[in-house]
CSV table of C-alpha atoms in Angstrom, one decimal:
chain,number,residue,atom,x,y,z
A,23,MET,CA,62.3,383.2,45.7
A,24,ILE,CA,64.0,386.2,44.3
A,25,GLU,CA,65.6,388.8,46.6
A,26,ILE,CA,67.4,392.1,46.1
A,27,THR,CA,68.6,393.1,49.5
A,28,GLU,CA,70.6,395.8,51.3
A,29,HIS,CA,71.2,393.4,54.2
A,30,PRO,CA,73.8,390.6,54.5
A,31,ILE,CA,72.6,387.5,52.6
A,32,GLU,CA,71.7,384.5,54.8
A,33,VAL,CA,73.0,381.5,52.8
A,34,GLN,CA,71.2,378.9,54.9
A,35,LYS,CA,67.8,380.7,54.3
A,36,ILE,CA,68.4,380.7,50.5
A,37,ILE,CA,69.4,377.0,50.4
A,38,GLN,CA,66.3,376.2,52.5
A,39,ALA,CA,64.1,378.2,50.1
A,40,ALA,CA,65.3,376.0,47.2
A,41,THR,CA,65.1,372.7,49.0
A,42,SER,CA,62.1,370.4,49.0
A,43,ASN,CA,61.5,366.7,49.6
A,44,GLU,CA,61.9,365.9,45.9
A,45,ALA,CA,65.3,367.5,45.8
A,46,GLY,CA,67.9,364.8,45.5
A,47,ALA,CA,70.6,367.4,44.7
A,48,VAL,CA,71.0,371.1,45.6
A,49,ASN,CA,73.8,373.1,44.1
A,50,THR,CA,74.6,376.5,45.5
A,51,PHE,CA,76.8,379.2,44.1
A,52,ILE,CA,78.1,381.9,46.4
A,53,GLY,CA,79.9,385.0,44.9
A,54,ASN,CA,82.1,386.8,47.4
A,55,VAL,CA,83.7,390.2,47.1
A,56,ARG,CA,87.3,389.7,46.3
A,57,ASN,CA,90.1,391.7,48.0
A,58,GLN,CA,91.8,392.4,44.7
A,59,THR,CA,91.0,392.7,41.0
A,60,SER,CA,93.8,392.3,38.4
A,61,GLY,CA,96.3,392.6,41.3
A,62,LYS,CA,94.8,395.9,42.5
A,63,LYS,CA,93.6,396.1,46.1
A,64,VAL,CA,89.8,396.6,46.4
A,65,VAL,CA,88.8,398.7,49.4
A,66,ARG,CA,85.0,398.2,48.9
A,67,LEU,CA,82.3,397.7,46.3
A,68,GLU,CA,79.0,399.3,45.6
A,69,TYR,CA,76.2,397.4,43.9
A,70,GLU,CA,73.2,399.2,42.4
A,71,ALA,CA,70.1,397.5,40.9
A,72,TYR,CA,67.2,398.6,38.8
A,73,GLU,CA,65.2,396.7,41.2
A,74,PRO,CA,61.9,395.8,39.6
A,75,MET,CA,63.5,395.0,36.3
A,76,ALA,CA,66.3,393.0,38.0
A,77,VAL,CA,63.7,390.9,39.7
A,78,SER,CA,61.8,390.3,36.4
A,79,GLU,CA,65.0,389.5,34.5
A,80,ILE,CA,66.1,387.0,37.2
A,81,GLN,CA,62.6,385.4,36.8
A,82,THR,CA,63.2,385.3,33.0
A,83,VAL,CA,66.5,383.5,33.6
A,84,ILE,CA,64.8,381.0,35.9
A,85,ASP,CA,62.0,380.4,33.4
A,86,ARG,CA,64.7,379.7,30.7
A,87,ALA,CA,66.5,377.3,33.0
A,88,SER,CA,63.2,375.5,33.8
A,89,GLU,CA,62.7,374.8,30.1
A,90,HIS,CA,66.0,373.0,30.0
A,91,TRP,CA,66.1,371.3,33.4
A,92,LYS,CA,63.6,370.0,35.9
A,93,LEU,CA,64.0,372.4,38.8
A,94,THR,CA,62.3,371.2,42.0
A,95,GLY,CA,63.2,374.5,43.7
A,96,TRP,CA,65.4,377.5,43.3
A,97,ALA,CA,66.3,380.8,45.1
A,98,VAL,CA,68.4,383.8,44.1
A,99,SER,CA,69.6,386.6,46.3
A,100,HIS,CA,71.7,389.6,45.2
A,101,ARG,CA,73.0,392.2,47.6
A,102,VAL,CA,73.0,395.9,46.9
A,103,GLY,CA,74.7,398.9,48.6
A,104,ALA,CA,78.3,399.0,50.0
A,105,LEU,CA,80.1,395.7,50.5
A,106,LEU,CA,83.5,395.0,51.9
A,107,PRO,CA,85.9,392.2,50.7
A,108,GLY,CA,84.8,388.8,52.0
A,109,GLU,CA,81.1,389.8,52.0
A,110,ILE,CA,78.6,387.8,49.9
A,111,ALA,CA,77.4,389.6,46.8
A,112,VAL,CA,75.2,386.9,45.3
A,113,VAL,CA,73.8,383.4,46.1
A,114,VAL,CA,72.1,381.1,43.7
A,115,ALA,CA,70.6,377.8,44.9
A,116,VAL,CA,69.0,375.2,42.6
A,117,ALA,CA,67.5,371.9,43.5
A,118,THR,CA,66.9,369.1,41.0
A,119,PRO,CA,66.2,365.3,41.3
A,120,HIS,CA,69.7,364.4,40.1
A,121,ARG,CA,73.1,365.9,40.7
A,122,LYS,CA,74.4,366.7,37.2
A,123,GLU,CA,71.4,368.9,36.4
A,124,SER,CA,71.9,370.8,39.6
A,125,PHE,CA,75.4,371.9,38.5
A,126,GLU,CA,74.3,372.7,35.0
A,127,ALA,CA,71.2,374.7,36.0
A,128,CYS,CA,73.0,376.6,38.7
A,129,GLN,CA,75.9,377.6,36.4
A,130,PHE,CA,73.4,378.6,33.7
A,131,ILE,CA,71.6,380.9,36.1
A,132,ILE,CA,74.6,382.6,37.5
A,133,ASP,CA,76.2,383.0,34.0
A,134,SER,CA,72.9,384.4,32.6
A,135,LEU,CA,72.4,386.7,35.6
A,136,LYS,CA,75.8,388.3,35.0
A,137,GLN,CA,74.9,388.9,31.4
A,138,THR,CA,71.4,390.2,31.5
A,139,VAL,CA,70.2,391.3,34.9
A,140,PRO,CA,70.4,395.1,35.5
A,141,ILE,CA,72.8,395.3,38.4
A,142,TRP,CA,76.0,397.4,38.4
A,143,LYS,CA,79.1,397.1,40.4
A,144,LYS,CA,81.5,399.9,41.2
A,145,GLU,CA,85.0,399.1,42.5
A,146,PHE,CA,86.7,401.4,44.9
A,147,PHE,CA,90.5,401.3,45.0
A,148,GLU,CA,92.9,403.2,47.3
A,149,ASP,CA,93.4,405.7,44.5
A,150,GLY,CA,90.1,405.9,42.6
A,151,ASP,CA,87.0,404.0,41.5
A,152,GLN,CA,85.4,402.5,38.4
A,153,TRP,CA,82.2,401.0,37.1
A,154,VAL,CA,83.0,397.5,36.2
A,155,SER,CA,82.9,396.5,32.5
A,156,ALA,CA,81.6,399.9,31.4
A,157,HIS,CA,84.4,400.7,29.0
A,158,PRO,CA,86.5,398.6,26.6
B,6,MET,CA,58.6,414.7,22.8
B,7,ILE,CA,59.9,415.2,26.3
B,8,LEU,CA,60.8,411.9,28.1
B,9,LYS,CA,61.9,411.2,31.7
B,10,ILE,CA,64.9,408.8,31.6
B,11,LYS,CA,66.0,406.7,34.6
B,12,THR,CA,69.8,406.3,34.8
B,13,PHE,CA,72.0,403.6,36.4
B,14,GLY,CA,75.6,402.9,36.9
B,15,ILE,CA,77.9,404.9,34.7
B,16,SER,CA,75.0,406.4,32.7
B,17,ARG,CA,74.0,408.3,35.8
B,18,ASP,CA,77.5,409.9,36.0
B,19,ILE,CA,77.2,410.8,32.3
B,20,LEU,CA,73.7,412.2,32.4
B,21,GLY,CA,74.2,413.8,35.8
B,22,GLY,CA,71.1,412.6,37.7
B,23,ARG,CA,68.9,409.7,38.7
B,24,GLU,CA,66.1,410.8,36.4
B,25,VAL,CA,66.8,413.2,33.5
B,26,GLU,CA,64.4,414.9,31.1
B,27,LEU,CA,65.2,414.8,27.5
B,28,ASP,CA,63.5,416.5,24.6
B,29,MET,CA,64.0,413.9,21.8
B,30,ASN,CA,63.5,414.1,18.0
B,31,GLY,CA,61.3,411.2,16.6
B,32,THR,CA,59.3,408.5,18.5
B,33,SER,CA,61.3,405.2,18.5
B,34,VAL,CA,63.9,403.8,20.8
B,35,GLY,CA,66.3,404.2,17.9
B,36,ASP,CA,65.5,407.9,17.7
B,37,LEU,CA,66.1,408.2,21.4
B,38,ARG,CA,69.5,406.6,21.0
B,39,LYS,CA,70.4,409.3,18.4
B,40,SER,CA,69.2,412.1,20.6
B,41,LEU,CA,71.1,410.7,23.6
B,42,SER,CA,74.2,410.3,21.5
B,43,MET,CA,74.1,413.9,20.3
B,44,ARG,CA,73.5,415.3,23.8
B,45,TYR,CA,75.8,412.9,25.7
B,46,PRO,CA,78.6,411.8,23.3
B,47,GLN,CA,80.3,409.9,26.2
B,48,LEU,CA,77.6,407.3,26.0
B,49,ASP,CA,79.1,406.2,22.7
B,50,LYS,CA,82.3,405.1,24.5
B,51,LEU,CA,80.5,402.5,26.6
B,52,ASN,CA,80.9,398.8,25.8
B,53,SER,CA,77.1,398.6,25.3
B,54,LEU,CA,74.0,400.6,26.1
B,55,PHE,CA,70.5,399.0,26.1
B,56,ILE,CA,67.3,400.9,26.6
B,57,ALA,CA,64.6,399.4,28.8
B,58,VAL,CA,61.0,400.4,28.3
B,59,ASN,CA,58.6,399.5,31.1
B,60,GLN,CA,61.3,397.3,32.7
B,61,GLU,CA,62.0,395.2,29.6
B,62,TYR,CA,64.8,395.4,27.1
B,63,ALA,CA,63.4,397.2,24.0
B,64,PRO,CA,64.4,396.9,20.4
B,65,ASP,CA,65.2,400.1,18.4
B,66,GLU,CA,61.9,399.8,16.5
B,67,LYS,CA,59.8,400.2,19.6
B,68,VAL,CA,57.7,403.3,19.6
B,69,LEU,CA,57.7,405.4,22.8
B,70,THR,CA,55.1,407.4,24.6
B,71,ALA,CA,55.6,410.0,27.3
B,72,ALA,CA,53.9,407.6,29.8
B,73,ASP,CA,56.6,404.9,29.3
B,74,GLU,CA,59.1,404.1,32.0
B,75,ILE,CA,62.4,404.5,30.2
B,76,ALA,CA,65.8,403.5,31.6
B,77,LEU,CA,69.4,403.4,30.4
B,78,ILE,CA,71.1,400.0,30.9
B,79,PRO,CA,74.9,400.4,30.5
B,80,PRO,CA,77.0,397.2,30.7
B,81,VAL,CA,75.7,395.2,33.6
B,82,SER,CA,78.1,393.7,36.2
B,83,GLY,CA,76.1,391.9,38.8
B,84,GLY,CA,77.2,388.7,40.5
C,21,MET,CA,88.2,369.5,56.3
C,22,ILE,CA,87.0,366.0,55.8
C,23,GLU,CA,84.3,364.6,58.0
C,24,ILE,CA,82.5,361.3,58.3
C,25,THR,CA,79.7,361.8,60.8
C,26,GLU,CA,76.8,360.0,62.4
C,27,HIS,CA,75.2,363.4,63.2
C,28,PRO,CA,73.1,365.7,60.9
C,29,ILE,CA,75.5,367.7,58.6
C,30,GLU,CA,75.6,371.4,59.3
C,31,VAL,CA,75.8,372.9,55.8
C,32,GLN,CA,76.7,376.4,57.1
C,33,LYS,CA,79.7,375.0,59.0
C,34,ILE,CA,80.9,373.1,55.9
C,35,ILE,CA,80.6,376.2,53.7
C,36,GLN,CA,82.5,378.3,56.2
C,37,ALA,CA,85.3,375.7,56.5
C,38,ALA,CA,85.8,376.1,52.7
C,39,THR,CA,85.6,379.9,52.6
C,40,SER,CA,88.5,382.3,53.0
C,41,ASN,CA,89.2,385.9,52.0
C,42,GLU,CA,90.7,384.8,48.7
C,43,ALA,CA,87.6,382.9,47.7
C,44,GLY,CA,85.7,384.8,45.0
C,45,ALA,CA,83.5,381.8,44.3
C,46,VAL,CA,82.2,379.0,46.5
C,47,ASN,CA,80.3,376.1,45.0
C,48,THR,CA,78.4,373.8,47.3
C,49,PHE,CA,76.8,370.5,46.4
C,50,ILE,CA,74.3,369.0,48.8
C,51,GLY,CA,73.1,365.4,48.3
C,52,ASN,CA,69.8,364.6,50.0
C,53,VAL,CA,68.0,361.3,50.6
C,54,ARG,CA,65.3,361.0,48.0
C,55,ASN,CA,61.9,359.7,48.9
C,56,GLN,CA,61.8,357.3,45.9
C,57,THR,CA,64.2,355.5,43.6
C,58,SER,CA,63.1,354.2,40.2
C,59,GLY,CA,59.5,355.0,41.3
C,60,LYS,CA,59.8,352.8,44.5
C,61,LYS,CA,59.1,354.5,47.8
C,62,VAL,CA,62.2,354.7,50.0
C,63,VAL,CA,61.5,354.3,53.8
C,64,ARG,CA,65.0,355.0,54.9
C,65,LEU,CA,68.7,354.6,54.0
C,66,GLU,CA,71.7,353.3,55.8
C,67,TYR,CA,75.2,354.4,55.0
C,68,GLU,CA,78.3,352.6,56.1
C,69,ALA,CA,81.9,353.7,55.6
C,70,TYR,CA,85.3,352.1,55.9
C,71,GLU,CA,86.1,355.2,57.8
C,72,PRO,CA,89.9,355.6,57.8
C,73,MET,CA,90.1,354.6,54.1
C,74,ALA,CA,87.1,356.8,53.2
C,75,VAL,CA,88.9,359.8,54.7
C,76,SER,CA,92.2,359.0,52.9
C,77,GLU,CA,90.4,358.4,49.6
C,78,ILE,CA,88.5,361.7,49.9
C,79,GLN,CA,91.9,363.3,50.5
C,80,THR,CA,93.2,361.7,47.3
C,81,VAL,CA,90.2,363.1,45.4
C,82,ILE,CA,90.9,366.6,46.8
C,83,ASP,CA,94.6,366.3,45.9
C,84,ARG,CA,93.7,365.3,42.3
C,85,ALA,CA,91.3,368.3,42.1
C,86,SER,CA,94.1,370.6,43.4
C,87,GLU,CA,96.3,369.5,40.5
C,88,HIS,CA,93.6,370.8,38.0
C,89,TRP,CA,92.2,373.8,39.8
C,90,LYS,CA,93.4,376.4,42.2
C,91,LEU,CA,91.4,375.6,45.4
C,92,THR,CA,91.5,378.3,48.0
C,93,GLY,CA,89.5,376.1,50.3
C,94,TRP,CA,87.3,373.0,50.4
C,95,ALA,CA,85.3,370.8,52.9
C,96,VAL,CA,83.6,367.5,52.5
C,97,SER,CA,81.2,365.9,54.9
C,98,HIS,CA,79.5,362.5,54.5
C,99,ARG,CA,76.8,361.2,56.8
C,100,VAL,CA,76.7,357.5,58.0
C,101,GLY,CA,74.1,355.5,59.8
C,102,ALA,CA,70.3,355.6,59.3
C,103,LEU,CA,68.9,358.5,57.3
C,104,LEU,CA,65.3,359.4,56.4
C,105,PRO,CA,64.1,361.0,53.1
C,106,GLY,CA,64.9,364.7,53.0
C,107,GLU,CA,68.0,364.3,55.2
C,108,ILE,CA,71.4,365.4,53.9
C,109,ALA,CA,73.8,362.6,53.0
C,110,VAL,CA,76.7,364.5,51.6
C,111,VAL,CA,78.0,368.1,51.3
C,112,VAL,CA,81.0,369.2,49.2
C,113,ALA,CA,82.0,372.9,49.3
C,114,VAL,CA,84.8,374.2,47.1
C,115,ALA,CA,86.2,377.8,47.0
C,116,THR,CA,88.2,379.2,44.0
C,117,PRO,CA,89.2,382.6,42.9
C,118,HIS,CA,86.7,382.5,39.9
C,119,ARG,CA,83.3,381.0,39.4
C,120,LYS,CA,83.8,378.6,36.6
C,121,GLU,CA,86.5,376.6,38.4
C,122,SER,CA,84.3,376.4,41.5
C,123,PHE,CA,81.7,374.5,39.5
C,124,GLU,CA,84.2,372.3,37.7
C,125,ALA,CA,86.1,371.3,40.9
C,126,CYS,CA,83.0,370.7,43.0
C,127,GLN,CA,81.5,368.5,40.3
C,128,PHE,CA,84.8,366.6,39.9
C,129,ILE,CA,85.0,366.0,43.6
C,130,ILE,CA,81.4,364.6,44.1
C,131,ASP,CA,81.7,362.5,40.9
C,132,SER,CA,85.0,361.0,42.0
C,133,LEU,CA,83.7,360.5,45.6
C,134,LYS,CA,80.9,358.4,44.3
C,135,GLN,CA,83.3,356.3,42.3
C,136,THR,CA,86.2,355.6,44.6
C,137,VAL,CA,85.4,356.4,48.2
C,138,PRO,CA,84.5,353.3,50.3
C,139,ILE,CA,81.0,354.2,51.5
C,140,TRP,CA,78.0,352.0,50.9
C,141,LYS,CA,74.3,352.7,50.8
C,142,LYS,CA,71.5,350.3,51.6
C,143,GLU,CA,68.0,351.3,50.6
C,144,PHE,CA,65.0,350.1,52.7
C,145,PHE,CA,61.7,349.8,50.9
C,146,GLU,CA,58.3,348.9,52.3
C,147,ASP,CA,58.8,345.3,51.1
C,148,GLY,CA,62.6,344.8,51.4
C,149,ASP,CA,66.0,346.3,51.1
C,150,GLN,CA,69.1,346.3,48.9
C,151,TRP,CA,72.7,347.4,48.8
C,152,VAL,CA,72.8,350.0,46.0
C,153,SER,CA,74.8,349.1,42.8
C,154,ALA,CA,76.0,345.8,44.3
C,155,HIS,CA,74.6,343.6,41.5
C,156,PRO,CA,74.2,344.1,37.7
D,16,MET,CA,98.3,331.7,55.5
D,17,ILE,CA,95.4,332.8,57.8
D,18,LEU,CA,94.2,336.3,57.2
D,19,LYS,CA,91.7,338.5,59.0
D,20,ILE,CA,89.4,340.2,56.5
D,21,LYS,CA,87.2,343.2,57.1
D,22,THR,CA,83.9,343.2,55.3
D,23,PHE,CA,81.6,346.1,54.2
D,24,GLY,CA,78.3,346.5,52.5
D,25,ILE,CA,77.0,343.4,50.7
D,26,SER,CA,80.3,341.5,51.3
D,27,ARG,CA,79.5,341.4,55.0
D,28,ASP,CA,76.2,339.7,54.2
D,29,ILE,CA,78.0,337.2,52.0
D,30,LEU,CA,80.9,336.4,54.4
D,31,GLY,CA,78.6,336.6,57.5
D,32,GLY,CA,80.6,338.9,59.8
D,33,ARG,CA,82.4,342.2,60.3
D,34,GLU,CA,85.8,340.5,60.4
D,35,VAL,CA,86.3,337.0,59.0
D,36,GLU,CA,89.3,334.6,59.1
D,37,LEU,CA,90.3,332.9,55.9
D,38,ASP,CA,92.9,330.3,55.4
D,39,MET,CA,94.2,331.2,51.9
D,40,ASN,CA,96.3,329.4,49.4
D,41,GLY,CA,99.2,331.5,48.0
D,42,THR,CA,100.5,334.9,49.1
D,43,SER,CA,99.2,337.6,46.7
D,44,VAL,CA,96.0,339.6,46.4
D,45,GLY,CA,95.2,337.7,43.3
D,46,ASP,CA,95.6,334.4,45.2
D,47,LEU,CA,93.2,335.8,47.9
D,48,ARG,CA,90.6,336.6,45.2
D,49,LYS,CA,90.7,332.9,44.1
D,50,SER,CA,90.4,331.6,47.7
D,51,LEU,CA,87.5,334.0,48.4
D,52,SER,CA,85.8,333.0,45.1
D,53,MET,CA,86.0,329.3,46.0
D,54,ARG,CA,84.7,329.7,49.5
D,55,TYR,CA,82.1,332.5,48.7
D,56,PRO,CA,81.0,332.0,45.1
D,57,GLN,CA,78.3,334.8,45.6
D,58,LEU,CA,81.1,337.3,45.5
D,59,ASP,CA,81.5,336.6,41.8
D,60,LYS,CA,78.0,337.9,41.1
D,61,LEU,CA,78.9,341.5,42.3
D,62,ASN,CA,79.4,344.3,39.8
D,63,SER,CA,83.0,344.6,41.2
D,64,LEU,CA,85.1,343.6,44.1
D,65,PHE,CA,88.3,345.5,45.1
D,66,ILE,CA,90.6,344.5,47.9
D,67,ALA,CA,92.1,347.1,50.1
D,68,VAL,CA,95.4,346.5,51.9
D,69,ASN,CA,96.3,348.9,54.7
D,70,GLN,CA,93.5,351.2,53.6
D,71,GLU,CA,94.6,351.5,49.9
D,72,TYR,CA,93.3,349.8,46.8
D,73,ALA,CA,95.7,347.0,46.1
D,74,PRO,CA,96.6,345.4,42.7
D,75,ASP,CA,96.4,341.6,42.3
D,76,GLU,CA,100.3,341.4,42.3
D,77,LYS,CA,100.6,342.7,45.8
D,78,VAL,CA,102.1,340.2,48.3
D,79,LEU,CA,100.2,339.9,51.6
D,80,THR,CA,101.4,339.3,55.2
D,81,ALA,CA,99.4,338.2,58.1
D,82,ALA,CA,99.9,341.7,59.7
D,83,ASP,CA,98.2,343.6,56.8
D,84,GLU,CA,94.8,345.2,57.3
D,85,ILE,CA,92.8,343.6,54.5
D,86,ALA,CA,89.3,344.7,53.5
D,87,LEU,CA,86.8,343.8,50.9
D,88,ILE,CA,85.4,346.7,48.9
D,89,PRO,CA,82.2,345.8,47.0
D,90,PRO,CA,80.7,348.4,44.6
D,91,VAL,CA,80.7,351.7,46.5
D,92,SER,CA,77.6,353.9,46.6
D,93,GLY,CA,78.3,356.9,48.6
D,94,GLY,CA,77.0,360.4,47.9
């Protein structure tokens, strides 16, 4: 299951979508909006996605993970729109027969997602805003 | 060739719209990069800029047609 | 929060117990009862704990993790009693400012828990039962 | 010295009860190990056997009193 959503992410739903009877281990990563970045107070964030391509790039990441690890289930949800500190931006849940693989596969998926999936984050401070990682 | 270009993130601020028409010289993704760079020099200051064609990352050699869905992919920052 | 419980583990509750406003990343490991072990069908499991020592040994594991990583929150729940395949046996949730540490700390905690915490698992097959890992 | 010993997992099956009294020779955890081994030779077949005193793993040198809470910790298998 891959989801790009404007609504609050329901963690329990994502975990359940990844879980099956063969799943001995389920690893879940939750990325929350932090209230500061490099010591500067964050007022809110805005996420934007190139949605159809984001979905297909997440699928590519999952396919690559499936070549390395036996995934018995998985689910990825990414929020878009305006988010406040403390809100959930992304959830990745991965199920595997054994625990070590669940950690490795989940970390691979979130790391890859951050590198290749066309989603952008703008941080709003009290005195301005910026697109994250845009400039050196 | 006149192309419609979708913009995201900071590339939207630089090009000034969600979808921008550009009259480019040449036919490849590499040629498009040159035309964009001439018209919007601020794009050169980004950490990276990929071009997606029909929702896939495209190499500079790829030849474009006016029917392709073309999008600018500035540095991503999801997660 | 450390919990040894005879009741089904509520994953959402454990994740919330680990989460705070400083938590940029929350990693959660869920260990489920598998329906087979080494190809043999598992009918049910029974977990038993030396409860006060299990709680203090889990605390020792958490303290050791806190020396290595900055944990902004954590919660561990382990089920005891009779469990059927598909049920949740253990949940570990760890929150840290950044994502890499959340994976490392969560994996350290579940790995250590399996090595040092006095909890025992008995597997029931169609034709017998055995205490896991008791004999060579 | 007569000790009460809590048992868990397979050690309960071997000693035959949740809490078993044992009249041991000597005073240390190491001495207790020898007494247990003599009386319950099946314990020697386990992958490992730790002894907890007052809910902490105890080294063989530790001296016991009749008031201590003593427990056998066969190989753990939580998680």
